[in-house]
Amino acid sequence: MAKKENNNSSNGANHVSSPVEELLLAALERNDNTFETGRYLATFKEGVGEDGTQSLATQGMRVADARDFSDQAAILENIGDADAVVFPEIGVALLSGNAAQERNMSTFAEIASDSPILSIDPEYFVFADNTYAEFLQSGTAQTDQSASSEFLRGFLQATETITKEMRGNGHSQSEIEEEVQVLGATWGVRACRVPASIRSGMGIKVAVLDTGFDLGHPDFLGRPVVGATFVGQPVQDLHSHGTHCIGTACGPRTPAGTTPRYGIGFRSSIFVGKVLSNSGSSVGGSVLAGMNWAIANRCQVISMSLGGPGGPHPAYTAAGQAALTNGCLIIAAAGNNGPGPTGAPANSPTIMSVASLDSNLQPSSFSARGKIDIAAPGRDIFSSVPRPVRYGNKNGTSMATPHVAGCAALWAETSPNMRGRALWQRLQATARRLPFPASQVGAGLVQAP
C-alpha cells in the first residue's frame, strides 16, 4: 500500500534542528503507523556530493554542512534555521519536511535524470535493536495504529524513568551484577578464539554508534576515548546498551578481581558516537550524522547495534559504500525479530550484517534471517554496564555485533592493507563454518586472528 505524504506544516516539528522528542510528539499528533519523522533524506549520486549540495542551495535552501563542525561531529539541534544539512563523507543530506515539500522534493517527486540527487526518501525513527524488536514481535507494528502511537508515547516517558533508575538504586533484573567465582573469559570471547590471539587492536579506531558510554567506568580508565553526541544529550550513557556493546568490542584483557575477560580489542582506540538517546530512540539523520563522523575520522571499524523499519535504504547503502571506499567497515545487528527478515541498516548490501548464536553455537531463536553475512555470540553475554552496577548480561544481535567488531579490530591490526572490503572478506573467509543455512549464520562464527 502506498504511503501517505507527511504534512507537518501545522506543527512545525520537522525542522532539521528538531530534537528527537519533538519529532516523536509530532508523530503522535499525526497518528499514523509509518514510523516516518516528517523529514526527508536526499542521497546524492556517487562522486557528485558538491554538485548535490549546490543543487539544494540553487533551490533556495539554507544549507548547513557537517564540515562546519569540529571533526564533522554535526549536532542537528545546533543547525539553527537551516533547511538542510549535508553529510559530505557519505553523500547524504537531511531535509526539513516543509522545505522539501515546498520545493516538490518529497518522497514521490520525480527526479530529473541529470540531477545529482539519486533518491529522496522519508527519514524514519531508529531504536536500540532490542527495543525495536520487542515492538515488531508484538504483531501490531503494521496493523494497529494505536499500538504504534503507544510505542512512540512510551519513548517520551522512558528518558525520565531510565535516568532515575540509573542514578538511583533500582536496576532491571538483566543488569544485576553477577558473582563471578573464577578467572577466565566469557563464553562468547572464548568461542571467537580471542584469548589465544596475540593481537590487541593496537592502532585501530573502533567507533560504536549507540546510546553512549559510561565515561567513568573503572575498567576503561586511562584508555583513549573520543566522544561525540548526535542527539543533543551528553555522551554519558544513561541507558546501558552502548556501554555493554563497547565493553564487548573494546573491553580490558584483565578486568579487576575475579571478573572474567569480556572484551576483545583491549588496546583499540574507542570512538563513542551517541546516536541513540537515553531512551534508546533516535532518527535516521542522527544515525547518519554519526556514520559520517566515524568515516571522517577514518575509524577502521564501525559497530552499530540499532535498527529501524524498511530498507535497504539508499542513504545507509551510500554510507556503507563510503566507508568501504575510505578503508572503513560498518558492522550492524541483523535484528531480533526472528524468523523475520534482516532490518535496516544491516540489510544494505554495503554493510556487514550479524546474526546471533547461543552458547551451543546454534542460531538464536530471536535472530533475524535473510541477508546475513556472519554470526557471533549473542545470548547471555556478560559485559560492562554503567556504574554503579558495572557488569551485566544482555541478549540480542546487538550483543553479537560488537564481537564481530572486536575481532575485526584484531584483524585490522595484522596489516595496513586489511581495511574495508578486504577486512570484510577476511572475516568471512576465516569464520568457523556451521551446519546451518547462510540465511541464518552467513559465513559462520567469527574468529579472531
Coordinates of C-alpha atoms in Angstrom, one line a residue:
M1 CA 0.0 0.0 0.0
A2 CA 1.4 3.4 -0.9
K3 CA 2.5 5.6 2.0
K4 CA 0.8 8.9 2.5
E5 CA 2.8 12.0 2.4
N6 CA 3.6 13.6 5.7
N7 CA 2.3 17.1 6.1
N8 CA 3.7 18.7 9.2
S9 CA 3.1 22.4 8.4
S10 CA 0.7 22.7 11.2
N11 CA 3.1 21.5 14.0
G12 CA 6.4 22.9 12.6
A13 CA 8.3 20.0 14.2
N14 CA 10.1 18.7 11.1
H15 CA 13.0 21.2 11.1
V16 CA 16.5 19.9 10.6
S17 CA 17.2 21.1 14.2
S18 CA 14.1 19.4 15.8
P19 CA 15.1 17.2 18.7
V20 CA 14.1 13.5 18.8
E21 CA 11.5 14.1 21.5
E22 CA 9.8 16.8 19.5
L23 CA 9.7 14.6 16.4
L24 CA 8.2 11.8 18.4
L25 CA 5.5 14.1 19.7
A26 CA 4.7 15.3 16.2
A27 CA 4.4 11.6 15.1
L28 CA 1.8 11.1 17.8
E29 CA -0.1 14.1 16.6
R30 CA -0.2 12.7 13.1
N31 CA -1.4 9.4 14.5
D32 CA -0.1 7.2 11.7
N33 CA 1.9 4.0 11.7
T34 CA 4.6 4.8 9.2
F35 CA 7.4 5.5 11.7
E36 CA 8.3 8.4 9.5
T37 CA 9.6 11.6 11.2
G38 CA 8.2 14.0 8.6
R39 CA 11.7 14.9 7.3
Y40 CA 13.5 13.6 4.2
L41 CA 16.9 12.2 3.2
A42 CA 18.4 13.1 -0.1
T43 CA 21.0 10.6 -1.3
F44 CA 23.4 12.0 -3.9
K45 CA 24.8 10.0 -6.8
E46 CA 28.3 8.7 -6.0
G47 CA 31.1 11.2 -6.5
V48 CA 28.8 14.3 -7.0
G49 CA 28.4 15.4 -3.5
E50 CA 29.4 19.0 -4.1
D51 CA 27.0 19.3 -7.0
G52 CA 24.3 17.8 -4.8
T53 CA 24.9 20.5 -2.2
Q54 CA 24.9 23.2 -4.8
S55 CA 21.6 21.9 -6.2
L56 CA 19.9 22.3 -2.8
A57 CA 21.3 25.9 -2.5
T58 CA 20.1 26.6 -6.0
Q59 CA 16.6 25.8 -5.0
G60 CA 16.8 28.4 -2.2
M61 CA 17.5 26.1 0.7
R62 CA 19.7 27.3 3.6
V63 CA 22.3 24.5 3.7
A64 CA 24.5 23.6 6.6
D65 CA 27.5 21.3 6.2
A66 CA 28.9 18.8 8.7
R67 CA 32.3 20.2 7.9
D68 CA 31.2 23.4 9.8
F69 CA 31.6 21.3 13.0
S70 CA 34.8 20.1 14.6
D71 CA 35.7 16.7 13.3
Q72 CA 32.4 16.8 11.4
A73 CA 30.5 16.0 14.7
A74 CA 27.4 17.7 13.4
I75 CA 24.8 18.2 16.2
L76 CA 21.5 18.7 14.5
E77 CA 20.0 20.7 17.4
N78 CA 22.7 23.3 16.7
I79 CA 22.0 23.7 13.0
G80 CA 19.7 26.7 13.6
D81 CA 17.3 27.7 10.8
A82 CA 19.0 25.6 8.1
D83 CA 16.6 23.8 5.7
A84 CA 19.1 21.1 5.1
V85 CA 22.4 19.7 6.5
V86 CA 24.8 17.8 4.2
F87 CA 27.0 14.9 5.4
P88 CA 29.8 15.1 2.8
E89 CA 31.6 11.9 3.7
I90 CA 28.6 9.8 2.8
G91 CA 26.9 12.0 0.2
V92 CA 23.6 12.4 2.0
A93 CA 21.5 15.4 3.1
L94 CA 18.8 15.7 5.7
L95 CA 16.0 17.9 4.6
S96 CA 13.4 19.8 6.6
G97 CA 9.9 18.4 5.8
N98 CA 8.3 21.7 5.0
A99 CA 11.3 23.0 2.9
A100 CA 11.3 19.8 0.9
Q101 CA 7.6 19.7 0.2
E102 CA 7.6 23.4 -0.8
R103 CA 10.1 22.5 -3.5
N104 CA 8.4 19.3 -4.5
M105 CA 11.3 17.3 -3.2
S106 CA 9.4 14.8 -1.1
T107 CA 9.2 11.0 -1.5
F108 CA 7.1 10.7 -4.6
A109 CA 8.7 13.6 -6.5
E110 CA 10.2 12.8 -9.9
I111 CA 13.9 13.3 -10.1
A112 CA 15.4 14.5 -13.4
S113 CA 17.9 12.1 -15.0
D114 CA 20.6 14.8 -14.9
S115 CA 20.1 15.6 -11.2
P116 CA 23.0 14.9 -8.8
I117 CA 20.3 13.5 -6.4
L118 CA 19.8 9.7 -6.7
S119 CA 16.8 9.5 -4.4
I120 CA 14.7 11.3 -1.9
D121 CA 13.3 9.1 0.9
P122 CA 11.5 9.6 4.2
E123 CA 13.5 9.7 7.4
Y124 CA 12.5 7.0 9.9
F125 CA 12.7 6.7 13.6
V126 CA 15.5 4.3 14.8
F127 CA 15.8 2.4 18.0
A128 CA 18.2 0.3 20.1
D129 CA 17.9 -3.1 18.3
N130 CA 16.4 -4.9 21.2
T131 CA 13.7 -2.3 21.8
Y132 CA 12.5 -2.2 18.2
A133 CA 12.3 -6.0 18.0
E134 CA 10.0 -6.1 21.1
F135 CA 7.6 -3.9 19.2
L136 CA 7.8 -5.9 16.0
Q137 CA 7.2 -9.2 17.9
S138 CA 4.0 -7.8 19.3
G139 CA 2.5 -8.4 15.9
T140 CA 0.9 -4.9 15.8
A141 CA 3.6 -2.9 14.0
Q142 CA 1.9 -2.9 10.7
T143 CA -1.8 -3.3 11.6
D144 CA -2.6 -1.3 14.8
Q145 CA -2.2 2.5 14.7
S146 CA -3.0 2.8 18.4
A147 CA -0.2 0.4 19.2
S148 CA 2.2 2.4 17.1
S149 CA 1.2 5.5 18.9
E150 CA 1.6 3.8 22.3
F151 CA 5.0 2.6 21.3
L152 CA 6.1 6.1 20.4
R153 CA 4.5 7.5 23.5
G154 CA 6.4 5.1 25.7
F155 CA 9.7 6.6 24.5
L156 CA 8.6 10.1 25.6
Q157 CA 8.3 8.7 29.2
A158 CA 11.4 6.4 29.0
T159 CA 14.1 9.0 29.3
E160 CA 13.0 10.3 32.7
T161 CA 12.4 6.7 34.0
I162 CA 15.8 5.4 32.8
T163 CA 17.6 8.4 34.3
K164 CA 16.0 7.9 37.7
E165 CA 16.9 4.2 37.7
M166 CA 20.5 4.7 36.7
R167 CA 21.0 7.5 39.2
G168 CA 19.1 5.7 42.0
N169 CA 19.3 2.2 43.4
G170 CA 16.8 0.4 41.1
H171 CA 18.1 -1.7 38.2
S172 CA 16.5 -4.2 35.9
Q173 CA 17.0 -7.9 36.6
S174 CA 19.1 -8.3 33.4
E175 CA 21.7 -5.9 34.8
I176 CA 22.1 -7.1 38.3
E177 CA 25.8 -7.6 39.0
E178 CA 26.8 -11.2 38.8
E179 CA 29.1 -13.0 41.2
V180 CA 31.9 -14.4 39.1
Q181 CA 33.9 -17.0 41.0
V182 CA 36.7 -17.9 38.6
L183 CA 39.1 -16.1 36.4
G184 CA 38.9 -16.7 32.6
A185 CA 36.9 -15.3 29.7
T186 CA 33.2 -15.2 28.8
W187 CA 31.8 -17.9 26.6
G188 CA 31.5 -15.5 23.7
V189 CA 35.1 -14.4 23.8
R190 CA 36.2 -18.0 24.0
A191 CA 34.0 -19.1 21.1
C192 CA 35.6 -16.4 18.9
R193 CA 39.1 -17.8 19.9
V194 CA 40.1 -14.4 21.3
P195 CA 42.3 -15.5 24.3
A196 CA 44.7 -17.3 22.0
S197 CA 45.2 -14.3 19.8
I198 CA 48.4 -12.2 20.0
R199 CA 46.5 -9.2 18.7
S200 CA 45.1 -6.4 20.8
G201 CA 43.6 -3.9 18.4
M202 CA 46.6 -1.5 18.9
G203 CA 46.4 1.4 16.4
I204 CA 42.8 0.6 15.3
K205 CA 40.0 3.1 15.8
V206 CA 36.7 1.4 16.7
A207 CA 33.6 3.5 16.6
V208 CA 30.5 2.3 18.4
L209 CA 27.4 4.2 17.4
D210 CA 24.8 3.6 20.2
T211 CA 23.5 5.2 23.4
G212 CA 26.9 6.5 24.5
F213 CA 29.3 5.2 27.2
D214 CA 29.9 5.4 30.9
L215 CA 33.0 7.6 30.6
G216 CA 34.0 6.9 34.2
H217 CA 33.8 3.1 34.2
P218 CA 36.8 1.9 36.1
D219 CA 37.6 -0.8 33.6
F220 CA 38.4 1.8 31.0
L221 CA 40.4 4.3 33.0
G222 CA 43.4 5.5 31.0
R223 CA 42.1 4.3 27.7
P224 CA 41.9 6.8 24.8
V225 CA 38.2 7.7 24.2
V226 CA 36.9 10.2 21.7
G227 CA 33.2 11.0 22.2
A228 CA 30.6 12.9 20.2
T229 CA 26.8 13.2 20.6
F230 CA 24.3 13.5 17.8
V231 CA 21.1 13.5 19.9
G232 CA 21.5 16.7 22.0
Q233 CA 22.4 14.8 25.1
P234 CA 25.8 14.3 26.8
V235 CA 27.8 11.2 25.7
Q236 CA 27.4 9.7 29.2
D237 CA 25.3 6.6 28.9
L238 CA 22.1 6.6 31.0
H239 CA 20.7 3.6 29.1
S240 CA 23.4 0.9 29.3
H241 CA 23.1 -0.5 25.7
G242 CA 26.1 1.4 24.4
T243 CA 28.4 0.7 27.4
H244 CA 27.6 -3.0 27.1
C245 CA 28.5 -3.0 23.3
I246 CA 31.7 -1.1 23.9
G247 CA 32.7 -3.5 26.6
T248 CA 32.5 -6.4 24.3
A249 CA 34.3 -4.7 21.3
C250 CA 37.0 -2.9 23.3
G251 CA 36.9 -4.1 26.9
P252 CA 40.0 -4.9 29.0
R253 CA 42.0 -8.1 28.8
T254 CA 42.3 -8.5 32.5
P255 CA 39.5 -6.8 34.5
A256 CA 40.0 -6.3 38.2
G257 CA 39.4 -9.0 40.7
T258 CA 37.7 -12.2 39.6
T259 CA 35.7 -10.6 36.7
P260 CA 36.3 -12.7 33.5
R261 CA 37.7 -11.2 30.3
Y262 CA 34.7 -9.9 28.4
G263 CA 36.4 -7.5 25.9
I264 CA 38.2 -8.1 22.6
G265 CA 40.1 -5.1 21.3
F266 CA 41.7 -4.1 24.6
R267 CA 44.2 -1.7 23.1
S268 CA 42.0 -0.2 20.4
S269 CA 41.1 3.5 20.4
I270 CA 37.4 3.9 21.4
F271 CA 35.2 6.4 19.4
V272 CA 31.8 6.8 21.1
G273 CA 29.1 8.2 18.8
K274 CA 25.9 8.8 20.8
V275 CA 23.3 8.4 18.0
L276 CA 20.6 7.0 20.3
S277 CA 19.1 9.0 23.2
N278 CA 19.0 7.8 26.8
S279 CA 15.6 6.3 26.0
G280 CA 17.1 4.2 23.2
S281 CA 15.3 6.2 20.4
S282 CA 16.6 8.3 17.6
V283 CA 16.1 9.3 14.0
G284 CA 17.9 8.4 10.7
G285 CA 19.5 11.8 10.4
S286 CA 21.3 11.5 13.8
V287 CA 22.5 8.0 12.9
L288 CA 23.8 9.1 9.5
A289 CA 25.5 12.1 11.2
G290 CA 27.3 9.6 13.4
M291 CA 28.2 7.4 10.5
N292 CA 29.6 10.5 8.7
W293 CA 31.6 11.4 11.7
A294 CA 33.1 7.9 12.1
I295 CA 34.1 7.8 8.5
A296 CA 35.5 11.4 8.6
N297 CA 37.7 10.2 11.5
R298 CA 38.7 7.1 9.5
C299 CA 37.6 4.6 12.1
Q300 CA 38.6 1.3 10.6
V301 CA 35.7 -0.5 12.4
I302 CA 32.2 1.0 12.9
S303 CA 29.8 -1.0 15.1
M304 CA 26.0 -0.3 15.1
S305 CA 23.6 -2.3 17.2
L306 CA 20.4 -0.5 16.2
G307 CA 17.6 -0.8 13.8
G308 CA 14.5 0.6 12.1
P309 CA 11.8 -0.2 9.6
G310 CA 12.1 -0.9 5.9
G311 CA 15.2 -0.9 3.7
P312 CA 17.6 -1.3 2.2
H313 CA 17.6 2.5 2.4
P314 CA 19.7 4.4 -0.2
A315 CA 21.2 6.6 2.5
Y316 CA 22.5 3.7 4.6
T317 CA 23.8 1.9 1.4
A318 CA 25.6 5.1 0.4
A319 CA 27.2 5.4 3.9
G320 CA 28.3 1.8 3.8
Q321 CA 29.9 2.3 0.4
A322 CA 31.6 5.5 1.5
A323 CA 33.0 3.5 4.5
L324 CA 34.4 0.8 2.3
T325 CA 35.9 3.3 -0.1
N326 CA 37.7 5.0 2.8
G327 CA 39.1 1.9 4.4
C328 CA 36.3 1.5 7.0
L329 CA 33.9 -1.3 7.6
I330 CA 30.4 -0.8 9.1
I331 CA 29.1 -3.8 11.0
A332 CA 25.4 -3.8 12.1
A333 CA 23.0 -6.0 14.0
A334 CA 20.7 -8.1 11.8
G335 CA 17.8 -7.6 14.2
N336 CA 15.9 -9.6 16.9
N337 CA 12.7 -10.2 15.0
G338 CA 13.5 -13.7 14.1
P339 CA 12.4 -15.5 12.0
G340 CA 11.6 -12.2 10.3
P341 CA 13.9 -10.5 7.8
T342 CA 17.1 -8.6 8.5
G343 CA 16.3 -4.9 9.3
A344 CA 17.9 -1.6 8.4
P345 CA 20.7 -0.6 8.2
A346 CA 22.1 -4.2 8.3
N347 CA 20.1 -5.1 5.2
S348 CA 22.1 -2.7 3.0
P349 CA 24.5 -4.6 0.7
T350 CA 27.4 -2.4 1.7
I351 CA 27.0 -3.1 5.5
M352 CA 28.0 -6.3 7.2
S353 CA 25.1 -7.9 9.0
V354 CA 25.5 -10.0 12.1
A355 CA 23.3 -12.8 13.4
S356 CA 23.2 -14.1 17.0
L357 CA 24.3 -17.6 18.2
D358 CA 23.5 -19.3 21.5
S359 CA 26.2 -21.0 23.6
N360 CA 25.6 -24.3 21.8
L361 CA 26.6 -22.4 18.6
Q362 CA 23.0 -22.7 17.2
P363 CA 21.2 -19.6 15.8
S364 CA 19.3 -17.8 18.5
S365 CA 15.5 -18.0 18.1
F366 CA 15.2 -14.2 18.1
S367 CA 17.9 -13.7 15.4
A368 CA 16.7 -12.3 12.1
R369 CA 17.1 -14.2 8.9
G370 CA 17.8 -13.4 5.2
K371 CA 20.7 -11.1 4.4
I372 CA 23.2 -12.4 7.0
D373 CA 26.9 -12.1 6.4
I374 CA 28.4 -13.6 9.6
A375 CA 27.4 -14.8 13.1
A376 CA 28.6 -14.3 16.6
P377 CA 27.7 -15.0 20.3
G378 CA 24.6 -13.0 21.2
R379 CA 22.8 -14.8 24.1
D380 CA 23.7 -14.4 27.8
I381 CA 26.5 -12.0 27.0
F382 CA 28.4 -10.6 30.0
S383 CA 29.9 -7.2 29.6
S384 CA 30.2 -3.7 31.1
V385 CA 27.2 -1.6 32.0
P386 CA 27.1 1.9 33.6
R387 CA 28.0 2.4 37.3
P388 CA 27.2 1.6 40.0
V389 CA 26.2 -1.8 38.6
R390 CA 29.3 -2.1 36.4
Y391 CA 28.5 -5.5 34.8
G392 CA 25.5 -7.3 33.4
N393 CA 24.1 -9.9 30.9
K394 CA 22.2 -9.0 27.8
N395 CA 20.8 -10.9 24.8
G396 CA 20.5 -9.9 21.1
T397 CA 22.1 -9.4 17.8
S398 CA 23.1 -6.2 19.4
M399 CA 25.5 -8.2 21.6
A400 CA 26.7 -10.3 18.6
T401 CA 27.7 -7.3 16.6
P402 CA 30.5 -6.0 18.9
H403 CA 32.0 -9.5 19.0
V404 CA 32.5 -9.1 15.2
A405 CA 33.7 -5.5 15.6
G406 CA 36.3 -6.5 18.2
C407 CA 37.6 -9.4 16.0
A408 CA 37.6 -7.0 13.1
A409 CA 39.9 -4.7 15.1
L410 CA 42.3 -7.6 15.8
W411 CA 42.4 -8.5 12.1
A412 CA 42.8 -4.9 11.0
E413 CA 45.9 -4.7 13.3
T414 CA 47.6 -7.5 11.3
S415 CA 48.2 -5.4 8.2
P416 CA 47.6 -1.9 6.9
N417 CA 46.0 -3.4 3.9
M418 CA 43.4 -5.2 6.0
R419 CA 40.8 -2.4 5.5
G420 CA 37.3 -2.0 4.1
R421 CA 36.3 -4.7 1.7
A422 CA 39.5 -6.7 2.4
L423 CA 38.7 -6.8 6.1
W424 CA 35.1 -7.9 5.3
Q425 CA 36.4 -10.8 3.1
R426 CA 38.9 -11.9 5.7
L427 CA 36.3 -12.0 8.5
Q428 CA 34.1 -14.3 6.3
A429 CA 37.0 -16.4 5.0
T430 CA 38.2 -17.3 8.5
A431 CA 34.8 -17.8 10.1
R432 CA 34.1 -21.2 11.6
R433 CA 31.6 -23.0 9.4
L434 CA 28.4 -24.0 11.0
P435 CA 25.8 -26.6 9.9
F436 CA 23.1 -24.1 9.2
P437 CA 21.9 -22.1 6.2
A438 CA 23.7 -18.9 5.2
S439 CA 20.4 -17.1 5.7
Q440 CA 20.8 -17.8 9.4
V441 CA 24.5 -17.7 10.1
G442 CA 26.2 -16.2 7.0
A443 CA 29.8 -17.4 6.6
G444 CA 29.7 -18.8 10.2
L445 CA 31.1 -17.9 13.6
V446 CA 33.5 -15.0 13.6
Q447 CA 37.1 -15.9 14.7
A448 CA 40.0 -13.8 15.9
P449 CA 43.3 -14.0 14.1

